[in-house]
Tab-separated table of C-alpha atoms and ligand atoms in Angstrom:
chain	number	residue	atom	x	y	z
A	1	UNK	CA	2.440	-26.968	7.985
A	2	UNK	CA	0.098	-28.089	10.591
A	3	UNK	CA	1.517	-27.577	14.464
A	4	UNK	CA	1.608	-31.288	14.398
A	5	UNK	CA	4.041	-31.776	11.480
A	6	UNK	CA	6.440	-29.087	12.659
A	7	UNK	CA	9.730	-29.771	14.260
A	8	UNK	CA	9.848	-29.307	18.157
A	9	UNK	CA	11.656	-26.285	18.110
A	10	UNK	CA	8.993	-24.406	15.736
A	11	UNK	CA	6.107	-26.055	17.772
A	12	UNK	CA	7.664	-24.223	20.881
A	13	UNK	CA	8.601	-20.901	19.286
A	14	UNK	CA	5.021	-20.808	17.783
A	15	UNK	CA	3.347	-21.314	20.620
A	16	UNK	CA	5.375	-18.842	22.513
A	17	UNK	CA	4.973	-16.472	20.014
A	18	UNK	CA	1.161	-16.608	20.309
A	19	UNK	CA	1.304	-16.107	24.046
A	20	UNK	CA	3.368	-13.384	23.963
A	21	UNK	CA	0.945	-11.537	21.492
A	22	UNK	CA	-1.771	-12.519	23.766
A	23	UNK	CA	0.177	-11.225	26.857
A	24	UNK	CA	1.131	-7.804	24.869
A	25	UNK	CA	-2.404	-7.641	23.991
A	26	UNK	CA	-3.335	-8.076	27.391
A	27	UNK	CA	-1.051	-5.670	28.644
A	28	UNK	CA	-2.532	-2.887	26.460
A	29	UNK	CA	0.539	-2.711	24.265
A	30	UNK	CA	-1.059	-2.827	20.561
A	31	UNK	CA	-2.445	-6.176	18.822
A	32	UNK	CA	1.217	-7.818	19.984
A	33	UNK	CA	1.714	-8.775	16.187
A	34	UNK	CA	5.393	-7.773	16.270
A	35	UNK	CA	6.950	-8.768	19.690
A	36	UNK	CA	5.012	-12.076	19.537
A	37	UNK	CA	6.759	-12.949	16.246
A	38	UNK	CA	10.124	-11.425	17.283
A	39	UNK	CA	10.391	-13.649	20.354
A	40	UNK	CA	9.164	-16.788	18.113
A	41	UNK	CA	11.977	-16.006	15.618
A	42	UNK	CA	14.320	-15.585	18.405
A	43	UNK	CA	13.639	-19.232	19.289
A	44	UNK	CA	13.476	-20.696	15.834
A	45	UNK	CA	15.154	-18.416	13.031
A	46	UNK	CA	13.379	-20.508	10.509
A	47	UNK	CA	9.886	-20.200	11.954
A	48	UNK	CA	8.377	-18.122	9.284
A	49	UNK	CA	9.391	-20.714	6.896
A	50	UNK	CA	8.120	-23.593	9.371
A	51	UNK	CA	4.953	-21.679	9.231
A	52	UNK	CA	4.514	-21.225	5.534
A	53	UNK	CA	5.126	-24.410	4.467
A	54	UNK	CA	1.922	-26.122	3.284
A	55	UNK	CA	0.202	-22.910	2.744
A	56	UNK	CA	-0.499	-21.320	-0.870
A	57	UNK	CA	0.964	-17.653	-0.186
A	58	UNK	CA	0.465	-14.402	-2.032
A	59	UNK	CA	2.883	-11.553	-0.939
A	60	UNK	CA	1.748	-7.995	-1.716
A	61	UNK	CA	4.367	-5.286	-1.799
A	62	UNK	CA	4.905	-1.852	-2.894
A	63	UNK	CA	5.094	1.856	-1.843
A	64	UNK	CA	1.679	2.674	-1.510
A	65	UNK	CA	-1.713	0.451	-1.537
A	66	UNK	CA	-0.395	-2.469	0.248
A	67	UNK	CA	-2.350	-2.516	3.367
A	68	UNK	CA	-5.599	-2.342	1.272
A	69	UNK	CA	-4.545	-4.103	-1.855
A	70	UNK	CA	-3.844	-7.211	1.236
A	71	UNK	CA	-7.510	-6.621	2.728
A	72	UNK	CA	-9.117	-6.844	-0.470
A	73	UNK	CA	-6.940	-10.064	-1.833
A	74	UNK	CA	-8.011	-11.652	1.445
A	75	UNK	CA	-11.230	-10.849	0.729
A	76	UNK	CA	-11.161	-12.401	-2.693
A	77	UNK	CA	-8.835	-15.344	-2.074
A	78	UNK	CA	-11.547	-16.235	0.770
A	79	UNK	CA	-13.718	-17.407	-2.101
A	80	UNK	CA	-11.795	-20.583	-1.367
A	81	UNK	CA	-11.486	-21.111	2.401
A	82	UNK	CA	-9.571	-19.845	5.535
A	83	UNK	CA	-6.971	-17.006	4.681
A	84	UNK	CA	-4.512	-16.019	7.261
A	85	UNK	CA	-3.294	-12.389	6.800
A	86	UNK	CA	-1.407	-9.767	8.586
A	87	UNK	CA	-4.402	-7.232	8.729
A	88	UNK	CA	-3.036	-4.827	10.952
A	89	UNK	CA	-0.086	-3.648	8.711
A	90	UNK	CA	2.620	-5.535	10.762
A	91	UNK	CA	4.517	-5.998	7.394
A	92	UNK	CA	7.959	-7.356	8.477
A	93	UNK	CA	8.762	-10.946	9.126
A	94	UNK	CA	7.970	-10.815	12.966
A	95	UNK	CA	4.691	-9.793	11.736
A	96	UNK	CA	4.316	-12.220	9.093
A	97	UNK	CA	5.390	-15.075	11.976
A	98	UNK	CA	3.167	-13.969	14.378
A	99	UNK	CA	0.003	-13.681	11.753
A	100	UNK	CA	0.573	-17.168	10.887
A	101	UNK	CA	1.186	-18.440	14.213
A	102	UNK	CA	-2.104	-16.803	15.253
A	103	UNK	CA	-4.037	-18.094	12.369
A	104	UNK	CA	-3.268	-21.611	13.090
A	105	UNK	CA	-3.405	-23.866	10.115
A	106	UNK	CA	-5.111	-22.056	6.750
A	107	UNK	CA	-4.873	-23.259	3.433
A	108	UNK	CA	-4.179	-19.775	2.193
A	109	UNK	CA	-2.180	-16.696	3.399
A	110	UNK	CA	-2.056	-12.852	2.015
A	111	UNK	CA	0.597	-11.127	3.636
A	112	UNK	CA	1.814	-7.583	3.064
A	113	UNK	CA	5.282	-7.089	2.797
A	114	UNK	CA	7.215	-4.085	3.593
A	115	UNK	CA	8.921	-3.400	0.191
A	116	UNK	CA	12.823	-3.575	1.849
A	117	UNK	CA	11.840	-7.089	3.207
A	118	UNK	CA	10.478	-8.419	0.117
A	119	UNK	CA	13.779	-10.759	-0.964
A	120	UNK	CA	14.039	-12.013	2.873
A	121	UNK	CA	10.103	-12.999	2.838
A	122	UNK	CA	10.180	-14.491	-0.383
A	123	UNK	CA	12.858	-16.568	0.564
A	124	UNK	CA	11.226	-17.777	3.681
A	125	UNK	CA	7.896	-18.503	2.571
A	126	UNK	CA	8.177	-19.510	-0.887
A	127	UNK	CA	4.927	-17.987	-2.175
A	128	UNK	CA	2.758	-18.937	-5.131
A	129	UNK	CA	2.455	-15.378	-6.175
A	130	UNK	CA	3.815	-11.655	-5.588
A	131	UNK	CA	1.946	-8.854	-6.267
A	132	UNK	CA	4.118	-5.617	-7.206
A	133	UNK	CA	2.072	-2.572	-6.894
A	134	UNK	CA	4.438	0.388	-7.388
A	135	UNK	CA	7.545	2.010	-6.202
A	136	UNK	CA	8.091	5.818	-5.268
A	137	UNK	CA	9.968	7.454	-2.762
A	138	UNK	CA	8.948	7.469	0.961
A	139	UNK	CA	10.155	8.976	3.790
A	140	UNK	CA	13.329	10.813	1.906
A	141	UNK	CA	15.674	10.560	5.095
A	142	UNK	CA	15.670	6.711	5.421
A	143	UNK	CA	14.121	5.077	2.326
A	144	UNK	CA	16.420	3.671	-0.173
A	145	UNK	CA	16.683	5.274	-3.636
A	146	UNK	CA	13.639	3.723	-5.320
A	147	UNK	CA	16.005	2.549	-8.334
A	148	UNK	CA	17.949	0.672	-5.655
A	149	UNK	CA	14.405	-0.918	-4.135
A	150	UNK	CA	13.713	-2.148	-8.032
A	151	UNK	CA	17.126	-3.555	-8.001
A	152	UNK	CA	16.589	-5.545	-5.034
A	153	UNK	CA	13.161	-6.751	-5.996
A	154	UNK	CA	14.490	-7.895	-9.652
A	155	UNK	CA	17.494	-9.630	-8.056
A	156	UNK	CA	14.975	-11.570	-5.525
A	157	UNK	CA	12.821	-12.428	-8.288
A	158	UNK	CA	15.220	-14.002	-10.343
A	159	UNK	CA	16.319	-16.414	-7.745
A	160	UNK	CA	12.466	-17.384	-7.561
A	161	UNK	CA	11.343	-17.987	-11.284
A	162	UNK	CA	8.850	-20.413	-10.308
A	163	UNK	CA	6.668	-17.800	-8.401
A	164	UNK	CA	3.851	-15.923	-10.111
A	165	UNK	CA	4.223	-12.314	-10.489
A	166	UNK	CA	1.089	-9.937	-10.557
A	167	UNK	CA	2.728	-6.388	-11.621
A	168	UNK	CA	1.849	-2.956	-12.396
A	169	UNK	CA	2.245	-2.270	-16.066
A	170	UNK	CA	2.072	1.439	-15.377
A	171	UNK	CA	4.919	1.689	-13.348
A	172	UNK	CA	8.283	1.430	-15.112
A	173	UNK	CA	10.265	0.632	-12.380
A	174	UNK	CA	7.733	-2.303	-11.373
A	175	UNK	CA	7.792	-3.510	-15.049
A	176	UNK	CA	11.705	-3.408	-15.188
A	177	UNK	CA	12.005	-5.119	-11.738
A	178	UNK	CA	9.709	-7.983	-12.989
A	179	UNK	CA	11.508	-8.552	-16.206
A	180	UNK	CA	14.720	-10.849	-15.906
A	181	UNK	CA	17.935	-9.198	-16.562
A	182	UNK	CA	19.718	-9.860	-19.655
A	183	UNK	CA	16.655	-11.747	-21.314
A	184	UNK	CA	17.211	-11.749	-25.282
A	185	UNK	CA	13.667	-11.143	-25.322
A	186	UNK	CA	13.568	-8.024	-23.356
A	187	UNK	CA	10.742	-5.849	-23.948
A	188	UNK	CA	8.426	-9.091	-24.891
A	189	UNK	CA	7.633	-9.516	-21.198
A	190	UNK	CA	8.168	-13.183	-19.348
A	191	UNK	CA	5.017	-15.525	-19.297
A	192	UNK	CA	5.023	-15.940	-15.429
A	193	UNK	CA	4.097	-12.317	-15.008
A	194	UNK	CA	0.205	-11.307	-14.913
A	195	UNK	CA	0.145	-7.186	-15.731
A	196	UNK	CA	-2.372	-5.093	-14.560
A	197	UNK	CA	-3.058	-1.543	-15.108
A	198	UNK	CA	-3.959	0.489	-12.064
A	199	UNK	CA	-2.693	3.797	-13.138
A	200	UNK	CA	0.325	5.814	-11.930
A	201	UNK	CA	-0.793	9.372	-10.977
A	202	UNK	CA	2.573	9.932	-9.893
A	203	UNK	CA	5.299	9.850	-12.272
A	204	UNK	CA	8.175	11.891	-10.642
A	205	UNK	CA	10.300	8.816	-9.826
A	206	UNK	CA	10.158	7.084	-13.025
A	207	UNK	CA	11.224	9.830	-15.721
A	208	UNK	CA	14.766	7.916	-16.084
A	209	UNK	CA	14.977	4.166	-17.445
A	210	UNK	CA	16.233	1.910	-14.856
A	211	UNK	CA	18.005	-0.150	-17.468
A	212	UNK	CA	19.791	2.221	-19.605
A	213	UNK	CA	19.213	5.576	-18.361
A	214	UNK	CA	17.499	7.367	-20.942
A	215	UNK	CA	14.315	9.271	-20.648
A	216	UNK	CA	10.937	7.608	-20.422
A	217	UNK	CA	8.300	9.224	-22.386
A	218	UNK	CA	4.420	8.943	-22.068
A	219	UNK	CA	1.677	9.276	-24.040
A	220	UNK	CA	-1.893	8.736	-22.851
A	221	UNK	CA	-1.424	5.464	-20.680
A	222	UNK	CA	1.367	4.397	-23.031
A	223	UNK	CA	5.177	4.800	-21.854
A	224	UNK	CA	8.380	3.698	-23.594
A	225	UNK	CA	12.015	4.241	-23.074
A	226	UNK	CA	13.767	6.373	-25.989
A	227	UNK	CA	16.994	4.123	-25.279
A	228	UNK	CA	16.099	0.486	-25.053
A	229	UNK	CA	13.273	-1.924	-25.694
A	230	UNK	CA	11.557	-1.405	-22.075
A	231	UNK	CA	8.244	-0.213	-22.458
A	232	UNK	CA	4.333	-0.566	-21.080
A	233	UNK	CA	3.570	-4.178	-21.313
A	234	UNK	CA	-0.183	-5.018	-22.457
A	235	UNK	CA	-2.065	-5.285	-19.190
A	236	UNK	CA	-4.229	-8.440	-18.773
A	237	UNK	CA	-6.151	-6.542	-16.060
A	238	UNK	CA	-7.514	-3.331	-16.822
A	239	UNK	CA	-9.624	-0.463	-14.750
A	240	UNK	CA	-12.536	0.592	-16.729
A	241	UNK	CA	-15.228	2.894	-15.787
A	242	UNK	CA	-16.443	1.527	-12.658
A	243	UNK	CA	-15.247	-1.896	-12.864
A	244	UNK	CA	-12.195	-4.410	-14.288
A	245	UNK	CA	-11.750	-5.955	-17.354
A	246	UNK	CA	-10.441	-9.769	-16.970
A	247	UNK	CA	-7.903	-11.054	-19.347
A	248	UNK	CA	-11.036	-12.708	-20.993
A	249	UNK	CA	-12.672	-9.233	-21.870
A	250	UNK	CA	-15.258	-9.960	-19.301
A	251	UNK	CA	-16.084	-6.541	-17.596
A	252	UNK	CA	-17.166	-7.000	-13.833
A	253	UNK	CA	-18.593	-4.117	-11.977
A	254	UNK	CA	-16.779	-3.192	-8.735
A	255	UNK	CA	-18.824	-1.765	-5.860
A	256	UNK	CA	-16.270	-0.916	-3.270
A	257	UNK	CA	-17.024	0.988	-0.130
A	258	UNK	CA	-13.591	2.420	-0.294
A	259	UNK	CA	-13.321	5.856	-2.296
A	260	UNK	CA	-11.313	6.894	-5.482
A	261	UNK	CA	-9.931	5.411	-8.708
A	262	UNK	CA	-7.060	4.201	-6.868
A	263	UNK	CA	-8.858	1.932	-4.927
A	264	UNK	CA	-10.650	0.539	-8.146
A	265	UNK	CA	-6.992	-0.353	-8.850
A	266	UNK	CA	-6.224	-1.980	-5.911
A	267	UNK	CA	-9.608	-4.022	-6.405
A	268	UNK	CA	-8.103	-4.983	-9.899
A	269	UNK	CA	-4.983	-6.298	-8.300
A	270	UNK	CA	-6.757	-8.554	-5.863
A	271	UNK	CA	-8.796	-9.854	-8.476
A	272	UNK	CA	-5.552	-10.655	-10.494
A	273	UNK	CA	-3.886	-12.072	-7.699
A	274	UNK	CA	-7.061	-14.181	-6.561
A	275	UNK	CA	-7.106	-15.661	-10.230
A	276	UNK	CA	-3.630	-17.014	-9.855
A	277	UNK	CA	-5.224	-19.306	-7.009
A	278	UNK	CA	-8.112	-20.083	-9.442
A	279	UNK	CA	-10.677	-17.830	-8.049
A	280	UNK	CA	-12.926	-16.586	-10.795
A	281	UNK	CA	-13.586	-12.435	-10.733
A	282	UNK	CA	-17.388	-13.392	-10.986
A	283	UNK	CA	-17.016	-15.165	-7.496
A	284	UNK	CA	-14.765	-12.746	-5.771
A	285	UNK	CA	-15.836	-9.457	-7.134
A	286	UNK	CA	-18.895	-9.080	-4.424
A	287	UNK	CA	-16.553	-9.949	-1.386
A	288	UNK	CA	-14.484	-7.047	-2.481
A	289	UNK	CA	-17.820	-4.805	-1.271
A	290	UNK	CA	-17.373	-5.911	2.379
A	291	UNK	CA	-14.168	-4.402	3.116
A	292	UNK	CA	-15.019	-0.922	4.790
A	293	UNK	CA	-12.169	0.775	6.395
A	294	UNK	CA	-8.486	-0.193	6.607
A	295	UNK	CA	-6.572	0.170	9.919
A	296	UNK	CA	-8.690	2.931	10.230
A	297	UNK	CA	-8.183	4.532	7.013
A	298	UNK	CA	-10.950	5.649	5.142
A	299	UNK	CA	-13.273	5.646	8.440
A	300	UNK	CA	-16.035	7.706	8.611
A	301	UNK	CA	-16.963	9.140	11.938
A	302	UNK	CA	-20.327	11.344	12.458
A	303	UNK	CA	-19.675	13.941	15.182
A	304	UNK	CA	-21.921	17.409	15.708
A	305	UNK	CA	-23.415	17.206	12.391
A	306	UNK	CA	-19.993	16.516	10.588
A	307	UNK	CA	-19.078	13.473	8.643
A	308	UNK	CA	-15.636	13.084	9.074
A	309	UNK	CA	-13.541	10.708	6.723
A	310	UNK	CA	-9.747	10.050	7.407
A	311	UNK	CA	-7.338	9.434	4.796
A	312	UNK	CA	-3.588	8.644	5.214
A	313	UNK	CA	-1.385	10.311	2.976
A	314	UNK	CA	2.612	9.364	4.074
A	315	UNK	CA	4.653	10.282	0.781
A	316	UNK	CA	4.188	12.600	-2.282
A	317	UNK	CA	2.520	9.973	-4.489
A	318	UNK	CA	-0.236	8.892	-1.749
A	319	UNK	CA	-0.872	12.807	-1.350
A	320	UNK	CA	-1.989	12.755	-4.870
A	321	UNK	CA	-4.013	9.990	-4.400
A	322	UNK	CA	-5.714	11.423	-1.595
A	323	UNK	CA	-6.897	14.401	-3.304
A	324	UNK	CA	-8.350	12.192	-5.686
A	325	UNK	CA	-10.296	10.283	-3.210
A	326	UNK	CA	-11.183	13.271	-1.577
A	327	UNK	CA	-14.961	14.887	-2.266
A	328	UNK	CA	-15.152	18.425	-3.196
A	329	UNK	CA	-15.604	19.518	0.489
A	330	UNK	CA	-13.851	21.359	3.515
A	331	UNK	CA	-10.563	19.608	3.887
A	332	UNK	CA	-8.423	19.442	7.208
A	333	UNK	CA	-4.675	18.835	6.311
A	334	UNK	CA	-2.519	17.810	9.187
A	335	UNK	CA	1.474	17.118	8.952
A	336	UNK	CA	4.008	15.987	11.414
A	337	UNK	CA	7.662	15.040	10.973
A	338	UNK	CA	8.205	12.692	13.847
A	339	UNK	CA	10.446	9.567	13.500
A	340	UNK	CA	7.652	7.167	11.747
A	341	UNK	CA	6.621	10.077	9.467
A	342	UNK	CA	10.612	11.117	8.480
A	343	UNK	CA	12.017	14.339	9.469
A	344	UNK	CA	12.397	16.031	6.414
A	345	UNK	CA	9.197	17.918	5.050
A	346	UNK	CA	10.674	19.309	1.807
A	347	UNK	CA	8.768	16.438	-0.101
A	348	UNK	CA	5.732	19.210	0.418
A	349	UNK	CA	7.371	20.891	-2.544
A	350	UNK	CA	7.003	17.832	-4.811
A	351	UNK	CA	3.146	17.875	-4.382
A	352	UNK	CA	0.816	19.778	-6.332
A	353	UNK	CA	-1.710	21.387	-3.846
A	354	UNK	CA	-3.856	23.088	-6.790
A	355	UNK	CA	-6.542	20.526	-6.816
A	356	UNK	CA	-7.466	22.086	-3.255
A	357	UNK	CA	-8.050	25.263	-4.713
A	358	UNK	CA	-11.975	26.408	-4.084
A	359	UNK	CA	-12.377	24.064	-1.023
A	360	UNK	CA	-12.076	25.395	2.634
A	361	UNK	CA	-8.520	24.303	3.427
A	362	UNK	CA	-7.603	24.219	7.274
A	363	UNK	CA	-4.101	23.137	8.425
A	364	UNK	CA	-3.047	21.869	11.787
A	365	UNK	CA	0.037	19.377	13.218
A	366	UNK	CA	3.405	19.725	14.271
A	367	UNK	CA	4.514	21.277	10.836
A	368	UNK	CA	1.305	23.095	10.142
A	369	UNK	CA	3.997	26.269	9.174
A	370	UNK	CA	5.651	24.201	6.525
A	371	UNK	CA	2.302	23.283	4.849
A	372	UNK	CA	1.344	27.232	5.583
A	373	UNK	CA	4.246	28.116	3.309
A	374	UNK	CA	3.744	25.533	0.795
A	375	UNK	CA	0.123	26.122	0.459
A	376	UNK	CA	1.036	29.923	0.053
A	377	UNK	CA	3.355	29.130	-2.751
A	378	UNK	CA	0.614	27.122	-4.291
A	379	UNK	CA	-1.935	29.930	-4.307
A	380	UNK	CA	-4.201	27.931	-2.104
A	381	UNK	CA	-5.979	29.947	0.814
A	382	UNK	CA	-5.893	28.091	4.332
A	383	UNK	CA	-6.661	28.746	7.638
A	384	UNK	CA	-4.718	27.326	10.723
A	385	UNK	CA	-6.329	25.518	13.606
A	386	UNK	CA	-4.538	24.264	16.559
A	387	UNK	CA	-6.584	21.280	17.674
A	388	UNK	CA	-8.885	18.947	15.755
A	389	UNK	CA	-11.813	20.192	17.927
A	390	UNK	CA	-11.104	23.886	16.820
A	391	UNK	CA	-11.239	22.220	13.041
A	392	UNK	CA	-14.861	20.804	13.549
A	393	UNK	CA	-15.928	24.065	14.846
A	394	UNK	CA	-14.325	25.729	11.756
A	395	UNK	CA	-16.599	23.876	9.248
A	396	UNK	CA	-20.142	23.569	8.398
A	397	UNK	CA	-22.140	20.658	8.962
A	398	UNK	CA	-21.623	18.071	6.273
A	399	UNK	CA	-18.563	16.168	5.085
A	400	UNK	CA	-14.991	17.202	6.563
A	401	UNK	CA	-12.248	15.446	4.752
A	402	UNK	CA	-9.248	14.954	6.880
A	403	UNK	CA	-5.457	14.131	5.114
A	404	UNK	CA	-2.657	13.541	7.291
A	405	UNK	CA	0.399	12.053	7.146
A	406	UNK	CA	1.417	8.935	9.555
A	407	UNK	CA	1.612	10.230	13.355
A	408	UNK	CA	-0.775	13.355	12.538
A	409	UNK	CA	-3.470	10.700	11.406
A	410	UNK	CA	-2.836	8.652	14.751
A	411	UNK	CA	-2.781	11.892	16.845
A	412	UNK	CA	-6.256	12.685	15.055
A	413	UNK	CA	-7.753	9.220	15.816
A	414	UNK	CA	-6.771	9.671	19.332
A	415	UNK	CA	-8.593	12.941	19.525
A	416	UNK	CA	-11.550	11.518	18.003
A	417	UNK	CA	-11.527	8.744	20.283
A	418	UNK	CA	-11.913	11.264	22.926
A	419	UNK	CA	-14.449	13.501	21.600
A	420	UNK	CA	-16.626	10.755	20.568
B	1	LIG	ZN1	16.013	2.004	-21.331
């Protein structure tokens, strides 16, 4: 809806929201996207719905990869026209409200949505398409159990069967969430769902069938429930070699500036979502290569002959992905357990650090000693450093991979800003 067509209350709320965000930025308090949206919603609780009306919207949700996939999808949908997006990862309704208010009237929006808020944001924005990436455990002491998240997603999608769904065929919880309950054709998958295969490196949250409680079995890329018809659907979009196969069987080379096979999977998802808006993959694929770092992730910084690359890993699944993305080079691991990270570090024991054997491994962060015990058990030799500057001095010139959880990542970014 353009500003001119909005109800007066929504117009005022939208304008105040933009002003508050600008004031917050001017005061040096981040990009202001949360505070601006929060104030706007206080004035008009329906502001997000008003701002969404008239736009074709895609929502992107899941535990991991949603910030990057949102960026890639915005780039792909950008073939058609201007796209509003919450590119700073402010992924709750206040962030969406602020992003849409700030963007003004755009024909399209691609919004990253925190998995806990998907139902609420579906309701408010009435999107054209929802992309469901994956579900795995996140911070142990606060996140809902993953099966409960899948249940919430499913209940929300049942109320919105007109919404196109683009979902990961490799994640049993996602497949179950995207399949309506009580469907007599269960096991045959609903026609409004497009499946992509982006791989699932982390299986530990999906050994049990969410439908019947039986064991999920796997063989190669296939998986199936041993007690009911739930099984991996045939994906329409598939990562193959350095590219993506589309539903017509055409293969598109994907040249990304982002590392790892996991980002090829994110690219496949972006192409699948864009296709729901009528974007041909052949037109979108070159635009994916313009995405470099995403909110500082994957950023590369050169300092004292070292090329430092920053990888964020916030939960067990994303640690495995980070090992896959990292080159065989000296690697600094940093762990904190502050509020945004979750206070419980016992998840370290769910991650197999063996891929790091043979690399020079350095550790730092508030909880470096937890990491030390874990690496020792895993037979990975390491060296403890107190600061990022010490880490730089301890490695030879060349690539240094840095893998850190949330606040540790922010600490290192702040330290890098100081030394540069
Ligand atoms: Zn089952």
